[in-house]
């Protein structure tokens, strides 16, 4: 897979999603202080390459399970910005009808069956879905994204064991951004190499640069294909960094949670910049291709925002609808 040549259509599509996630969240940063989005937001800026590289290998019917930091996964899986902005504003047209907010977005039409704010909580649900896929022989693969913090939870280990035992069609993707809230990985975990946990469960474990969308695309292809062909699960650790504070639109340097130099070093490894430099240097795409994507997304963001702002709030009698 290392020498796989990625065709121009896929390169353009991946750039489109990288920029779409970035601009969506930049708009949140701009508007959040108005206090009209009344839900907590965990921003994905800096980690975009992981969602994009994986989802570019998935079909509409393949399942994605996510977590509290989910905007990138939904967008990369093809969810439109309109129901996403509407959800942030608590509107009835939101993807969870205004009841979920940022952390609890649902979009079954794109096989996003729900996202959870319980750290590690999505992992066993993803495994159960993969078991159903296998029993139904429907060839729908499952990709579950979680943070390094979820590796502190017992259910992570139980899930890996069961998935390997039953050879389930699932890829476990740990987005290691080295922090769980303000707690660095080295204060929580004895072994920094999360991917090595796969060894014990007799599945492949791979570590990848989480800011390099092309590398991620290739790794994702290999292990998604493997899962689809009945060879069972794998664990991919993608090392990356979140640019913003754990929750909210600010940075956390001024609060002293992270070192300014550390943040700056990672901002310099921006996944969008890395992609742009690579494709231009190697004549894979032209500058005008990249500019066109930028313009298209600017328009989409504005239209989605207008849609959300002009949508209505749920009525009081909607309160107990869709609640089980
Ligand atoms: C079971 C559980 N414990 C604690 C929390 C509080 N909490 C919310 S997010 C978070 C950190 C998650 O870190 P990580 O999994 O690395 O994801 P990241 O925020 O870095 O993307 C914690 C401890 C929670 N939501 N659920
Ligand atoms: Mg983390």
CSV table of C-alpha atoms and ligand atoms in Angstrom, one decimal:
chain,number,residue,atom,x,y,z
A,1,UNK,CA,0.0,0.0,0.0
A,2,UNK,CA,2.9,2.3,0.7
A,3,UNK,CA,3.4,3.0,-3.1
A,4,UNK,CA,-0.3,3.3,-3.8
A,5,UNK,CA,-1.0,6.2,-6.2
A,6,UNK,CA,-4.0,8.1,-5.1
A,7,UNK,CA,-6.0,9.4,-8.0
A,8,UNK,CA,-6.8,13.1,-8.6
A,9,UNK,CA,-10.5,12.8,-7.8
A,10,UNK,CA,-9.8,11.3,-4.4
A,11,UNK,CA,-7.1,14.0,-3.7
A,12,UNK,CA,-9.6,16.7,-4.5
A,13,UNK,CA,-12.3,15.1,-2.4
A,14,UNK,CA,-10.0,14.8,0.6
A,15,UNK,CA,-8.9,18.4,0.3
A,16,UNK,CA,-12.6,19.5,0.1
A,17,UNK,CA,-13.3,17.7,3.4
A,18,UNK,CA,-10.2,18.9,5.1
A,19,UNK,CA,-11.1,22.5,4.3
A,20,UNK,CA,-14.8,22.0,5.1
A,21,UNK,CA,-14.1,20.8,8.6
A,22,UNK,CA,-11.6,23.6,9.2
A,23,UNK,CA,-14.0,26.4,7.9
A,24,UNK,CA,-17.0,25.0,9.8
A,25,UNK,CA,-15.1,25.1,13.1
A,26,UNK,CA,-13.6,28.5,12.4
A,27,UNK,CA,-17.1,29.8,12.0
A,28,UNK,CA,-18.0,28.3,15.3
A,29,UNK,CA,-15.0,30.0,16.9
A,30,UNK,CA,-16.2,33.3,15.4
A,31,UNK,CA,-19.9,33.0,16.5
A,32,UNK,CA,-19.7,31.1,19.8
A,33,UNK,CA,-19.1,34.2,21.9
A,34,UNK,CA,-22.6,35.4,20.8
A,35,UNK,CA,-23.9,32.8,23.2
A,36,UNK,CA,-26.5,31.5,20.8
A,37,UNK,CA,-25.0,28.1,20.5
A,38,UNK,CA,-25.9,26.8,23.9
A,39,UNK,CA,-24.0,23.5,23.9
A,40,UNK,CA,-20.4,22.7,24.7
A,41,UNK,CA,-18.2,22.3,21.7
A,42,UNK,CA,-15.0,20.2,21.4
A,43,UNK,CA,-13.2,21.4,18.4
A,44,UNK,CA,-11.3,19.1,16.0
A,45,UNK,CA,-9.1,21.7,14.4
A,46,UNK,CA,-5.6,20.2,13.9
A,47,UNK,CA,-6.9,16.6,13.7
A,48,UNK,CA,-8.8,16.8,10.4
A,49,UNK,CA,-6.5,14.4,8.4
A,50,UNK,CA,-7.6,11.4,10.5
A,51,UNK,CA,-11.4,11.7,9.8
A,52,UNK,CA,-10.8,12.5,6.2
A,53,UNK,CA,-8.2,9.8,5.4
A,54,UNK,CA,-10.4,7.1,6.9
A,55,UNK,CA,-13.8,8.2,5.7
A,56,UNK,CA,-12.5,8.6,2.1
A,57,UNK,CA,-12.3,4.8,2.1
A,58,UNK,CA,-15.9,4.2,3.4
A,59,UNK,CA,-19.2,3.8,1.6
A,60,UNK,CA,-22.3,5.4,2.7
A,61,UNK,CA,-23.5,2.2,4.3
A,62,UNK,CA,-20.3,1.7,6.3
A,63,UNK,CA,-20.7,2.7,10.0
A,64,UNK,CA,-18.8,5.4,11.8
A,65,UNK,CA,-18.9,5.7,15.6
A,66,UNK,CA,-17.4,8.8,17.2
A,67,UNK,CA,-17.2,10.7,20.4
A,68,UNK,CA,-17.4,14.1,22.0
A,69,UNK,CA,-15.0,15.6,19.4
A,70,UNK,CA,-17.2,14.5,16.5
A,71,UNK,CA,-17.6,17.3,13.9
A,72,UNK,CA,-14.8,16.1,11.7
A,73,UNK,CA,-16.1,12.5,11.5
A,74,UNK,CA,-19.6,13.6,10.5
A,75,UNK,CA,-18.4,16.0,7.9
A,76,UNK,CA,-15.9,13.6,6.4
A,77,UNK,CA,-18.7,10.9,6.3
A,78,UNK,CA,-20.7,13.3,4.1
A,79,UNK,CA,-23.1,14.9,6.5
A,80,UNK,CA,-24.2,18.3,5.2
A,81,UNK,CA,-23.4,21.4,7.2
A,82,UNK,CA,-27.0,22.6,7.5
A,83,UNK,CA,-28.3,20.0,10.0
A,84,UNK,CA,-25.0,20.3,11.9
A,85,UNK,CA,-25.2,24.1,12.3
A,86,UNK,CA,-28.9,23.8,13.1
A,87,UNK,CA,-28.1,21.2,15.8
A,88,UNK,CA,-25.5,23.5,17.4
A,89,UNK,CA,-28.2,26.2,17.5
A,90,UNK,CA,-30.8,23.8,19.1
A,91,UNK,CA,-33.1,24.0,16.1
A,92,UNK,CA,-35.7,21.5,15.0
A,93,UNK,CA,-33.9,21.0,11.7
A,94,UNK,CA,-30.8,19.9,13.5
A,95,UNK,CA,-29.5,16.3,12.9
A,96,UNK,CA,-30.7,15.4,16.4
A,97,UNK,CA,-33.8,17.7,16.1
A,98,UNK,CA,-32.1,20.2,18.4
A,99,UNK,CA,-31.9,17.9,21.4
A,100,UNK,CA,-28.4,16.6,21.1
A,101,UNK,CA,-26.1,19.5,20.6
A,102,UNK,CA,-22.5,19.2,19.4
A,103,UNK,CA,-21.7,16.0,21.3
A,104,UNK,CA,-24.8,13.9,20.4
A,105,UNK,CA,-25.2,14.2,16.7
A,106,UNK,CA,-27.1,11.4,14.8
A,107,UNK,CA,-27.3,10.9,11.1
A,108,UNK,CA,-28.4,7.3,10.2
A,109,UNK,CA,-28.7,8.3,6.4
A,110,UNK,CA,-24.8,8.3,6.5
A,111,UNK,CA,-24.6,5.4,8.9
A,112,UNK,CA,-23.8,7.6,11.9
A,113,UNK,CA,-26.0,5.9,14.5
A,114,UNK,CA,-25.2,8.2,17.3
A,115,UNK,CA,-22.2,9.8,19.0
A,116,UNK,CA,-21.6,9.7,22.8
A,117,UNK,CA,-20.0,12.0,25.3
A,118,UNK,CA,-19.1,9.0,27.5
A,119,UNK,CA,-15.4,8.5,27.1
A,120,UNK,CA,-14.9,5.1,25.5
A,121,UNK,CA,-18.7,4.6,25.4
A,122,UNK,CA,-18.9,4.4,21.6
A,123,UNK,CA,-16.4,1.5,21.4
A,124,UNK,CA,-18.6,-1.4,22.6
A,125,UNK,CA,-21.6,-0.1,20.6
A,126,UNK,CA,-19.3,-0.1,17.5
A,127,UNK,CA,-18.3,-3.7,18.3
A,128,UNK,CA,-21.9,-4.7,18.7
A,129,UNK,CA,-22.7,-3.2,15.3
A,130,UNK,CA,-19.8,-5.0,13.7
A,131,UNK,CA,-21.1,-8.3,15.2
A,132,UNK,CA,-24.5,-7.5,13.6
A,133,UNK,CA,-22.8,-6.8,10.3
A,134,UNK,CA,-21.0,-10.1,10.4
A,135,UNK,CA,-24.2,-12.0,11.4
A,136,UNK,CA,-26.2,-10.3,8.7
A,137,UNK,CA,-23.4,-10.8,6.1
A,138,UNK,CA,-24.1,-7.3,4.8
A,139,UNK,CA,-20.4,-6.3,4.3
A,140,UNK,CA,-20.8,-3.1,6.2
A,141,UNK,CA,-17.5,-2.3,7.9
A,142,UNK,CA,-17.3,-0.3,11.1
A,143,UNK,CA,-14.8,2.4,12.0
A,144,UNK,CA,-14.7,3.7,15.5
A,145,UNK,CA,-12.8,6.9,16.5
A,146,UNK,CA,-11.8,7.5,20.1
A,147,UNK,CA,-9.1,9.5,21.9
A,148,UNK,CA,-6.1,8.4,24.0
A,149,UNK,CA,-8.3,9.0,27.1
A,150,UNK,CA,-10.6,6.1,26.0
A,151,UNK,CA,-7.6,3.8,26.4
A,152,UNK,CA,-7.8,4.5,30.1
A,153,UNK,CA,-11.2,2.7,30.2
A,154,UNK,CA,-11.6,-1.0,30.8
A,155,UNK,CA,-14.2,-1.3,28.1
A,156,UNK,CA,-11.6,-0.6,25.4
A,157,UNK,CA,-9.7,-3.8,26.3
A,158,UNK,CA,-12.9,-5.9,26.5
A,159,UNK,CA,-13.9,-4.6,23.1
A,160,UNK,CA,-10.6,-5.4,21.4
A,161,UNK,CA,-10.7,-8.9,22.9
A,162,UNK,CA,-14.3,-9.6,21.7
A,163,UNK,CA,-13.7,-8.1,18.3
A,164,UNK,CA,-10.6,-10.2,17.7
A,165,UNK,CA,-12.2,-13.4,19.1
A,166,UNK,CA,-15.1,-13.1,16.7
A,167,UNK,CA,-13.0,-11.7,13.8
A,168,UNK,CA,-15.3,-8.7,13.5
A,169,UNK,CA,-15.2,-6.2,10.6
A,170,UNK,CA,-14.1,-3.2,12.6
A,171,UNK,CA,-11.1,-0.8,12.6
A,172,UNK,CA,-10.3,0.8,16.0
A,173,UNK,CA,-8.8,4.3,15.4
A,174,UNK,CA,-7.2,6.0,18.4
A,175,UNK,CA,-6.6,9.7,17.8
A,176,UNK,CA,-3.8,10.2,20.2
A,177,UNK,CA,-3.5,14.0,20.8
A,178,UNK,CA,-1.5,13.3,24.0
A,179,UNK,CA,-4.1,14.9,26.3
A,180,UNK,CA,-7.3,13.9,28.0
A,181,UNK,CA,-8.8,17.2,29.1
A,182,UNK,CA,-5.7,18.8,30.7
A,183,UNK,CA,-4.0,15.6,31.7
A,184,UNK,CA,-1.0,14.6,29.5
A,185,UNK,CA,-0.6,11.0,28.4
A,186,UNK,CA,2.6,10.4,30.3
A,187,UNK,CA,0.8,11.1,33.6
A,188,UNK,CA,-1.8,8.4,32.8
A,189,UNK,CA,-0.3,5.6,30.8
A,190,UNK,CA,2.8,3.6,31.5
A,191,UNK,CA,3.4,2.7,27.8
A,192,UNK,CA,3.2,5.6,25.3
A,193,UNK,CA,2.8,3.2,22.3
A,194,UNK,CA,-1.0,2.6,22.2
A,195,UNK,CA,-0.8,0.7,19.0
A,196,UNK,CA,1.2,-2.1,20.7
A,197,UNK,CA,-1.8,-3.0,22.8
A,198,UNK,CA,-3.0,-4.7,19.6
A,199,UNK,CA,-0.3,-7.4,20.0
A,200,UNK,CA,-1.9,-8.9,23.1
A,201,UNK,CA,-5.2,-9.2,21.3
A,202,UNK,CA,-3.6,-10.9,18.2
A,203,UNK,CA,-4.6,-8.2,15.8
A,204,UNK,CA,-2.4,-5.8,13.7
A,205,UNK,CA,-1.5,-2.5,15.4
A,206,UNK,CA,0.0,0.4,13.5
A,207,UNK,CA,1.2,3.9,14.3
A,208,UNK,CA,0.7,6.6,11.7
A,209,UNK,CA,1.4,10.4,11.4
A,210,UNK,CA,-2.1,11.7,12.2
A,211,UNK,CA,-1.4,14.9,10.3
A,212,UNK,CA,-0.6,13.3,7.0
A,213,UNK,CA,-3.8,12.6,5.2
A,214,UNK,CA,-2.1,10.6,2.4
A,215,UNK,CA,-0.5,8.2,4.8
A,216,UNK,CA,-3.7,7.8,6.7
A,217,UNK,CA,-5.6,7.2,3.5
A,218,UNK,CA,-3.3,4.3,2.6
A,219,UNK,CA,-3.3,2.7,6.0
A,220,UNK,CA,-7.0,3.1,6.3
A,221,UNK,CA,-7.5,1.4,2.9
A,222,UNK,CA,-5.4,-1.6,3.9
A,223,UNK,CA,-7.2,-2.2,7.2
A,224,UNK,CA,-10.7,-1.4,6.0
A,225,UNK,CA,-10.2,-3.8,3.1
A,226,UNK,CA,-8.9,-6.4,5.5
A,227,UNK,CA,-11.9,-6.1,7.8
A,228,UNK,CA,-14.2,-6.2,4.8
A,229,UNK,CA,-12.7,-9.4,3.6
A,230,UNK,CA,-13.3,-11.2,6.8
A,231,UNK,CA,-9.7,-11.0,8.3
A,232,UNK,CA,-10.9,-9.2,11.4
A,233,UNK,CA,-10.1,-6.1,13.4
A,234,UNK,CA,-7.0,-3.8,13.7
A,235,UNK,CA,-5.9,-1.0,15.9
A,236,UNK,CA,-4.5,2.2,14.3
A,237,UNK,CA,-2.9,4.9,16.5
A,238,UNK,CA,-2.8,8.2,14.7
A,239,UNK,CA,-0.6,10.8,16.5
A,240,UNK,CA,-1.9,14.3,16.3
A,241,UNK,CA,-2.7,17.4,18.3
A,242,UNK,CA,-5.7,19.6,19.1
A,243,UNK,CA,-5.1,23.3,18.6
A,244,UNK,CA,-7.8,24.6,20.8
A,245,UNK,CA,-8.6,24.1,24.4
A,246,UNK,CA,-10.4,20.8,25.5
A,247,UNK,CA,-13.8,22.3,25.3
A,248,UNK,CA,-14.7,25.7,23.8
A,249,UNK,CA,-13.4,28.0,21.1
A,250,UNK,CA,-10.4,29.4,23.0
A,251,UNK,CA,-6.8,28.2,23.2
A,252,UNK,CA,-5.5,27.1,26.6
A,253,UNK,CA,-2.0,28.5,26.6
A,254,UNK,CA,-2.9,31.5,28.7
A,255,UNK,CA,-4.4,29.2,31.3
A,256,UNK,CA,-1.1,27.4,31.5
A,257,UNK,CA,-2.4,24.0,30.6
A,258,UNK,CA,-0.1,23.6,27.6
A,259,UNK,CA,3.2,25.0,26.6
A,260,UNK,CA,3.2,27.8,23.9
A,261,UNK,CA,6.1,26.2,22.2
A,262,UNK,CA,4.5,22.8,22.1
A,263,UNK,CA,1.3,24.2,20.5
A,264,UNK,CA,3.3,26.3,18.0
A,265,UNK,CA,5.3,23.2,16.9
A,266,UNK,CA,2.1,21.3,16.1
A,267,UNK,CA,0.4,24.2,14.5
A,268,UNK,CA,3.4,24.2,12.2
A,269,UNK,CA,2.5,20.6,11.3
A,270,UNK,CA,-0.9,21.7,10.1
A,271,UNK,CA,-2.5,18.8,8.1
A,272,UNK,CA,-4.0,21.2,5.5
A,273,UNK,CA,-0.7,23.0,4.9
A,274,UNK,CA,1.1,19.6,4.7
A,275,UNK,CA,-1.3,18.4,2.0
A,276,UNK,CA,-1.2,21.7,0.0
A,277,UNK,CA,2.6,21.7,0.0
A,278,UNK,CA,2.8,18.1,-1.1
A,279,UNK,CA,0.3,18.3,-4.0
A,280,UNK,CA,1.7,21.5,-5.4
A,281,UNK,CA,5.3,20.4,-5.1
A,282,UNK,CA,4.5,17.2,-6.9
A,283,UNK,CA,2.2,18.8,-9.5
A,284,UNK,CA,-0.7,16.6,-8.3
A,285,UNK,CA,-3.1,19.5,-8.1
A,286,UNK,CA,-2.9,23.1,-9.2
A,287,UNK,CA,-3.3,26.2,-7.1
A,288,UNK,CA,-6.5,27.1,-8.8
A,289,UNK,CA,-8.0,23.6,-7.8
A,290,UNK,CA,-7.3,24.5,-4.2
A,291,UNK,CA,-8.7,28.0,-4.5
A,292,UNK,CA,-11.9,26.7,-6.1
A,293,UNK,CA,-12.5,24.4,-3.1
A,294,UNK,CA,-12.0,27.3,-0.8
A,295,UNK,CA,-14.7,29.4,-2.6
A,296,UNK,CA,-17.2,26.6,-2.8
A,297,UNK,CA,-16.9,25.9,1.0
A,298,UNK,CA,-17.2,29.6,1.9
A,299,UNK,CA,-20.6,29.6,0.1
A,300,UNK,CA,-21.7,26.3,1.7
A,301,UNK,CA,-20.8,27.5,5.2
A,302,UNK,CA,-22.8,30.7,4.7
A,303,UNK,CA,-25.8,28.9,3.3
A,304,UNK,CA,-25.8,26.4,6.2
A,305,UNK,CA,-25.6,29.1,8.7
A,306,UNK,CA,-28.5,31.0,7.2
A,307,UNK,CA,-30.5,27.8,7.2
A,308,UNK,CA,-29.8,27.2,10.9
A,309,UNK,CA,-30.5,30.8,12.0
A,310,UNK,CA,-33.8,30.9,10.1
A,311,UNK,CA,-35.0,27.5,11.3
A,312,UNK,CA,-37.4,27.3,14.3
A,313,UNK,CA,-36.8,25.9,17.8
A,314,UNK,CA,-38.6,22.7,18.8
A,315,UNK,CA,-42.0,23.2,20.4
A,316,UNK,CA,-42.7,22.3,24.0
A,317,UNK,CA,-44.7,19.2,22.9
A,318,UNK,CA,-41.6,17.9,21.0
A,319,UNK,CA,-39.7,17.5,24.3
A,320,UNK,CA,-40.5,13.8,24.9
A,321,UNK,CA,-40.6,12.8,21.2
A,322,UNK,CA,-37.9,10.3,20.2
A,323,UNK,CA,-37.0,9.8,23.8
A,324,UNK,CA,-36.9,6.1,24.9
B,1,LIG,C1,-16.5,7.9,31.3
B,1,LIG,C2,-16.2,9.4,31.3
B,1,LIG,N1,-15.2,9.8,32.1
B,1,LIG,C3,-14.9,11.1,32.1
B,1,LIG,C4,-15.5,12.0,31.3
B,1,LIG,C5,-15.1,13.5,31.3
B,1,LIG,N2,-14.3,13.7,30.0
B,1,LIG,C6,-14.9,14.2,28.9
B,1,LIG,S1,-13.8,14.3,27.6
B,1,LIG,C7,-12.5,13.7,28.6
B,1,LIG,C8,-11.2,13.5,28.0
B,1,LIG,C9,-11.2,12.6,26.8
B,1,LIG,O1,-9.9,12.6,26.3
B,1,LIG,P1,-9.6,11.8,24.9
B,1,LIG,O2,-10.3,10.5,25.0
B,1,LIG,O3,-8.1,11.7,24.8
B,1,LIG,O4,-10.3,12.7,23.8
B,1,LIG,P2,-9.9,14.2,23.4
B,1,LIG,O5,-10.7,15.1,24.2
B,1,LIG,O6,-8.4,14.4,23.6
B,1,LIG,O7,-10.2,14.2,21.9
B,1,LIG,C10,-13.0,13.4,29.9
B,1,LIG,C11,-12.1,12.8,30.9
B,1,LIG,C12,-16.5,11.5,30.4
B,1,LIG,N3,-17.1,12.3,29.6
B,1,LIG,N4,-16.8,10.2,30.4
B,2,LIG,MG1,-6.8,13.0,23.8
